[in-house]
Coordinates of C-alpha atoms and ligand atoms in Angstrom, one line a residue:
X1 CA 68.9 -31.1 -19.0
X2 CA 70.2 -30.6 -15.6
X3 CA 66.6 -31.2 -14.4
X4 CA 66.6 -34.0 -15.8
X5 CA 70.5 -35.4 -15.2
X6 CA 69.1 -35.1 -11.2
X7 CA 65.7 -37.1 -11.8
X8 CA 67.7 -39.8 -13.2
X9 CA 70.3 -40.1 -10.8
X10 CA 68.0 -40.1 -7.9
X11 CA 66.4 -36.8 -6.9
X12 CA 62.0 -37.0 -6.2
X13 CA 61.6 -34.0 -7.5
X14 CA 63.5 -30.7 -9.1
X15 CA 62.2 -27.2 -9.7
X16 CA 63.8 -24.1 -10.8
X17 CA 63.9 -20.7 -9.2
X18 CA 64.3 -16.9 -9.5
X19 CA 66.1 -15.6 -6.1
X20 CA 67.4 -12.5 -7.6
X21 CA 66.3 -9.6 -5.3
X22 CA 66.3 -12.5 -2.3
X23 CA 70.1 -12.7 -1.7
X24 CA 70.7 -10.1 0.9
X25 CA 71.4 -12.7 3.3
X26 CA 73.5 -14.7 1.1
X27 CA 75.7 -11.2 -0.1
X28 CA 76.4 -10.5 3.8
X29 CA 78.6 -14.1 4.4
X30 CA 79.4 -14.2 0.4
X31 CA 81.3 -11.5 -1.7
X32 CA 80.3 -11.7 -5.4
X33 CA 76.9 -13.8 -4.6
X34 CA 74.8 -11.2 -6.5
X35 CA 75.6 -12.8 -9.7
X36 CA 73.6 -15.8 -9.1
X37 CA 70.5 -15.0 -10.1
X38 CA 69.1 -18.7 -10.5
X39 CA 68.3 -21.5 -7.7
X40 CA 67.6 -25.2 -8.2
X41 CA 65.6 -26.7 -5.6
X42 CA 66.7 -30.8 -5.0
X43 CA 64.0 -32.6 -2.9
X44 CA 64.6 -36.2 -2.2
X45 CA 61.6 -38.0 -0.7
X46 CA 62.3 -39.7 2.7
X47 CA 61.6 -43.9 4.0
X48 CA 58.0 -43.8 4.8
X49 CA 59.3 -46.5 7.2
X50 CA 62.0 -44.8 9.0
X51 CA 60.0 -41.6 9.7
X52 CA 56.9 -43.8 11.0
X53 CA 59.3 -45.2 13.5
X54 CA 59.5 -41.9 15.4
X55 CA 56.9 -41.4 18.2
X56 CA 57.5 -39.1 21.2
X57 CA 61.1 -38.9 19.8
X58 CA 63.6 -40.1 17.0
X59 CA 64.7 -43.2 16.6
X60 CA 68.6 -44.2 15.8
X61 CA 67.1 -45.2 12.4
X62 CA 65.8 -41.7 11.6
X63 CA 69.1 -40.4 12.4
X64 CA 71.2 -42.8 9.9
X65 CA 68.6 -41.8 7.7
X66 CA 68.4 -38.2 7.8
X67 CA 72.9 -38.4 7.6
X68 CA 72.4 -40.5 4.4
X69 CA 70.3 -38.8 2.7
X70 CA 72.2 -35.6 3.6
X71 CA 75.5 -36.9 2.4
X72 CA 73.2 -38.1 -1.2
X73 CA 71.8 -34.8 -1.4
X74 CA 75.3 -33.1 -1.1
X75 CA 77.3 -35.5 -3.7
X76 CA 73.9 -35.1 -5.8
X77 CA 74.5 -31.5 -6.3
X78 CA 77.7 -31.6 -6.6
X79 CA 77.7 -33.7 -9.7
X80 CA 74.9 -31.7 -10.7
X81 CA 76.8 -28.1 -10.2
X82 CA 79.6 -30.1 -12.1
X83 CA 77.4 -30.4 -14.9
X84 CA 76.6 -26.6 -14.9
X85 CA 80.4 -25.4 -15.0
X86 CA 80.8 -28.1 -17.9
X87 CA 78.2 -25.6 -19.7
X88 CA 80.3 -23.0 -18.8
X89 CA 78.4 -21.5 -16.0
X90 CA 78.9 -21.4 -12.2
X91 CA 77.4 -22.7 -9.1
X92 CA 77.1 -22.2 -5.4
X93 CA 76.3 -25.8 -3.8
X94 CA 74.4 -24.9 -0.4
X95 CA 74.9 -28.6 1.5
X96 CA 71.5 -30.2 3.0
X97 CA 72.3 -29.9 6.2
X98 CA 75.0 -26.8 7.7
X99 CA 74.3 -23.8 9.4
X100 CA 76.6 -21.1 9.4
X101 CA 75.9 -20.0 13.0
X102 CA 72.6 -18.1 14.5
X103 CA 70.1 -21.0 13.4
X104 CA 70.8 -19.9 9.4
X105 CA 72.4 -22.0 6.8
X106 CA 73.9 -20.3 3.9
X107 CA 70.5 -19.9 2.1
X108 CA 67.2 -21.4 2.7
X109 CA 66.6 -24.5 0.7
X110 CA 62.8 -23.8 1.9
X111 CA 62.7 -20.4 0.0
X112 CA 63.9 -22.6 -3.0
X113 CA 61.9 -25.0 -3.1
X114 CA 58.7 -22.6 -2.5
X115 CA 60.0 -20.0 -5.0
X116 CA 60.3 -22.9 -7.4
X117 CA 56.9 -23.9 -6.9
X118 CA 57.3 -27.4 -5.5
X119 CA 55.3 -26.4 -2.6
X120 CA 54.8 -24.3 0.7
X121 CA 55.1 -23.8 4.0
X122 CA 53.4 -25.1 6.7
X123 CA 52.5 -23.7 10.1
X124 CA 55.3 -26.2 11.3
X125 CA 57.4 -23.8 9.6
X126 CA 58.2 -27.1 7.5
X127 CA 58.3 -26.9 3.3
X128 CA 55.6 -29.2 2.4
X129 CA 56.0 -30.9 -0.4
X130 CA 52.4 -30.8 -2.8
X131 CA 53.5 -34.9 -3.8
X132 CA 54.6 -36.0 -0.8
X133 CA 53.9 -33.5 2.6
X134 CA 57.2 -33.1 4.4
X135 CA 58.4 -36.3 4.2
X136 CA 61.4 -34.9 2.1
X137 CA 64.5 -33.8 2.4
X138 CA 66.2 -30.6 0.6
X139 CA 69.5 -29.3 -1.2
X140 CA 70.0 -26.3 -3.3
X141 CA 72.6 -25.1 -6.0
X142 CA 72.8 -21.2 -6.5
X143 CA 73.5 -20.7 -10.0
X144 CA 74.4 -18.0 -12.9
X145 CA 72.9 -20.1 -15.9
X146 CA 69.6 -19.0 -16.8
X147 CA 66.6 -21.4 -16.2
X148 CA 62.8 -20.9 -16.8
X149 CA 61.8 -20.9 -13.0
X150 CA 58.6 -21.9 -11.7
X151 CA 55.4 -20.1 -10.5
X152 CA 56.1 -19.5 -6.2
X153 CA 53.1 -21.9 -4.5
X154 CA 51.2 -19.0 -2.4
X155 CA 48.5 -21.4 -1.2
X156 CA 48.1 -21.9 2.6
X157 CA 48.3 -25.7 3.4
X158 CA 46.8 -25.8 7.0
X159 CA 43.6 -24.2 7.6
X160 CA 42.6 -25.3 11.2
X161 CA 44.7 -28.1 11.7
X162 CA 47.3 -27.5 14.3
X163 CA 48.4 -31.4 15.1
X164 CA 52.0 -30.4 14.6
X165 CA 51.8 -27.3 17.0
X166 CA 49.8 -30.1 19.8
X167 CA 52.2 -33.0 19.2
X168 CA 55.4 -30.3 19.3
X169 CA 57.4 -31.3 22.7
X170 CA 59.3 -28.0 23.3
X171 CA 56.0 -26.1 22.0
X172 CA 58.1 -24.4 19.1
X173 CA 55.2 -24.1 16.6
X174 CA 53.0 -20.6 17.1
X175 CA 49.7 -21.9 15.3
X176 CA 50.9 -19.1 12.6
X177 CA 50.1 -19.7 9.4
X178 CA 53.7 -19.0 7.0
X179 CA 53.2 -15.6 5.6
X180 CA 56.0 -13.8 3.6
X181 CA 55.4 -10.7 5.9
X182 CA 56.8 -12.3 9.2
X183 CA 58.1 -15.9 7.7
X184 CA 59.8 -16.5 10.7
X185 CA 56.7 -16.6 12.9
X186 CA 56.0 -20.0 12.4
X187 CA 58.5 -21.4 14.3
X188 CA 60.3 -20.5 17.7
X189 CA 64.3 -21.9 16.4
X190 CA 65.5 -21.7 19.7
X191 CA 63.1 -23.9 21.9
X192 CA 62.9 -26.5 19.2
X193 CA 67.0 -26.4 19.2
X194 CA 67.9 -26.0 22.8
X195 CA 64.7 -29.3 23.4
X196 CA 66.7 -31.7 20.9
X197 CA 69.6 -31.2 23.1
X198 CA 68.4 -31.7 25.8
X199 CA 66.3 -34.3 25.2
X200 CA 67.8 -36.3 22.0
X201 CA 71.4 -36.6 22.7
X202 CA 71.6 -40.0 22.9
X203 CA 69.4 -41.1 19.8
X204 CA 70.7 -38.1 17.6
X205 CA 73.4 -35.9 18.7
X206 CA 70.8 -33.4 19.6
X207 CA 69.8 -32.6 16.0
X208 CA 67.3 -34.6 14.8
X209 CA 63.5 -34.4 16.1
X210 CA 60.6 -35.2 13.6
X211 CA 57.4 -35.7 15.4
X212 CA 56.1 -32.7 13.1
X213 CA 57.6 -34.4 10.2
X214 CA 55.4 -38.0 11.0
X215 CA 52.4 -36.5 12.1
X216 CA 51.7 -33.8 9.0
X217 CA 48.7 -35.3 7.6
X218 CA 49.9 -33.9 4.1
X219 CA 53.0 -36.8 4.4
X220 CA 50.6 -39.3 5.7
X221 CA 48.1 -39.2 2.6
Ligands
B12_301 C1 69.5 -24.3 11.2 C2 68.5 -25.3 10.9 C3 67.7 -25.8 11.9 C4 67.6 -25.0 13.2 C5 66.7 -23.8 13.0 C6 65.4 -24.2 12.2 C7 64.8 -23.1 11.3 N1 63.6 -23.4 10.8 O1 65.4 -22.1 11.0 C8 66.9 -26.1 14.2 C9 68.1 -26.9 14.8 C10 65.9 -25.6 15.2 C11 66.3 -27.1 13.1 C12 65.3 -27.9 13.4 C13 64.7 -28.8 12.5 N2 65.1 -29.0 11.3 CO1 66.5 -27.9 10.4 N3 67.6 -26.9 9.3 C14 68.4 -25.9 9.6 C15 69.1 -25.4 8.3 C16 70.6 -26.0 8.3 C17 69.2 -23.9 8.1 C18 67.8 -23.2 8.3 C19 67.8 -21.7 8.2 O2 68.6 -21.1 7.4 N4 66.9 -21.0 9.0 C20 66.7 -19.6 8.9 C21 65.2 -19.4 8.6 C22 65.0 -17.9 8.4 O3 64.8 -20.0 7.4 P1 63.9 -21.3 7.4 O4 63.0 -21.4 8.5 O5 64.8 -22.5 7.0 O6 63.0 -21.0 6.0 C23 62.2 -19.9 6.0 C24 62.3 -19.2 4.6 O7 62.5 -20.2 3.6 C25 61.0 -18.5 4.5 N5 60.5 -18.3 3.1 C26 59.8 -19.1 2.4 N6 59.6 -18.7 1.2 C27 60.3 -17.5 1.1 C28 60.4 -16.6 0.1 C29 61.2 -15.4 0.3 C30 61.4 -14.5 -0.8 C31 61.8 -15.2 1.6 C32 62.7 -14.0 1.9 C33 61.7 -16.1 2.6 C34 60.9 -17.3 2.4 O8 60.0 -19.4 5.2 C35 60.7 -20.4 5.9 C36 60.0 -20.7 7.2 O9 60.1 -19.6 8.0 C37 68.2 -26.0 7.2 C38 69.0 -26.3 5.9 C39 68.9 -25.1 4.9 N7 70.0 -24.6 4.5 O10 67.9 -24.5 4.6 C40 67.7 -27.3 7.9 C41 66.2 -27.7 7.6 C42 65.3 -26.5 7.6 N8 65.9 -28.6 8.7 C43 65.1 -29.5 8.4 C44 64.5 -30.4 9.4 C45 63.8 -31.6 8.8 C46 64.6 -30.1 10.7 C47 63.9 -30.9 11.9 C48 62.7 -31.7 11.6 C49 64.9 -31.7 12.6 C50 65.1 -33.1 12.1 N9 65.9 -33.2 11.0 O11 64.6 -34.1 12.6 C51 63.6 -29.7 12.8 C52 62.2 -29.1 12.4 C53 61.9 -27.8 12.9 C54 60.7 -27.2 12.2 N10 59.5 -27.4 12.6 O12 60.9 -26.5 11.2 C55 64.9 -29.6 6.9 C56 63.4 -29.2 6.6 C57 62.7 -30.1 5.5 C58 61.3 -29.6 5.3 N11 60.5 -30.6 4.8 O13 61.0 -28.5 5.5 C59 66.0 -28.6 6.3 C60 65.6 -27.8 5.1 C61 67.2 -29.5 6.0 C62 67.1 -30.3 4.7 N12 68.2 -30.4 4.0 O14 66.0 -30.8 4.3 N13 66.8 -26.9 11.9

């Protein structure tokens, strides 16, 4: 039903996921966390045309973009984790887009979204999406009411193709493929950070890049 509820007010896609045994992250900034047990993985699908705009950087479009869809993605779950307390349960909503210090937001919508089985990660270090690459953007709601979760995607997505890593500015992408072993060997946080700042302040505050979000051949099929 909540599935459902989120489809028809505007989400791409929705899966469901386990995450108990994954929280130990989540329990060190949040006392009581353990009881959610349950995730739900939000992915709304981003304006083909705004993320074509991008070339060698962002454009102001992209940005507007990527702070609506955050703000949709956050009232989205919100009336979504409303739903769920309705029913008597409770919810954690983990906002699209805030970090909580060190590079981390509260929990990683990109876990989610793989545990849930809506897709997997690419050597960008980006979820990609099986319908629609990583032309999407993510929310999550952490919850205690129990939901039949999907399978985790396990597949590797890249094979050769290293595009991403060649078209990457502050050369933040290893070449790595995403395995669960060292999942943070994909990416290099702090170059691709510290070059959006330096580079992008005037188009997007510094936070918004893309070019490995436009050029992943899985979001331009
Ligand atoms: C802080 C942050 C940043 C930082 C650090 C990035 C990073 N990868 O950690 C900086 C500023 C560098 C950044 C850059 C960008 N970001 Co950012 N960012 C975040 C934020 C707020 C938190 C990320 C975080 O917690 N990182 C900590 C590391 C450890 O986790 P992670 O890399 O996100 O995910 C890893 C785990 O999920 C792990 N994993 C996967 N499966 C499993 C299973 C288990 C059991 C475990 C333990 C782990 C695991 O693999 C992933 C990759 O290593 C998230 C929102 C959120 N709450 O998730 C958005 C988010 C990751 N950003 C996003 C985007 C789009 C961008 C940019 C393109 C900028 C832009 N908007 O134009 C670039 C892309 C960089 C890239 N190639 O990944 C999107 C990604 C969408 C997608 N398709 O993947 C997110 C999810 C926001 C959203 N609501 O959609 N970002």
């Amino acid at each position: 039903m909540i599935k459902e509820f989120l489809l028809k007010n505007g989400a791409s896609e929705v899966g469901y996921a386990l995450i108990d045994g994954h929280q130990s992250e989540l329990l060190k900034h949040y006392e009581g966390a353990e009881k959610y047990k349950y995730a739900i993985s939000v992915v709304v699908r981003l304006s083909g045309g705004a993320v074509d705009g991008i070339t060698d950087k962002p454009t102001h479009t992209y940005f507007q973009h990527y702070r609506t869809v955050n703000a949709f993605i956050d009232r989205l779950i919100l009336m979504a984790g409303m739903e769920i307390q309705r029913q008597g349960y409770d919810y954690i909503p983990v906002a699209a887009s805030q970090s909580i210090g060190g590079y981390t937001g509260l929990f990683q919508h990109k876990t989610v979204a793989r545990l849930a089985g809506l897709g997997g990660i690419g050597k960008s270090g980006l979820f990609i999406s099986k319908k629609y690459g990583p032309r999407v953007r993510l929310g999550s709601i952490l919850t205690n009411m129990p939901l039949e979760c999907g399978t985790p995607f396990e597949e590797d997505l890249c094979g050769d193709c290293n595009i991403c890593r060649s078209l990457c500015p502050a050369m933040a992408i290893s070449g790595k493929s995403f395995s669960l072993d060292n999942p943070d060997d994909t990416l290099d946080r702090h170059a691709c950070s510290t070059y959006m700042k330096e580079h992008f302040k005037d188009i997007g505050r510094g936070v918004v890049c893309g070019i490995c979000v436009k050029n992943c051949p899985h979001g331009l099929k």
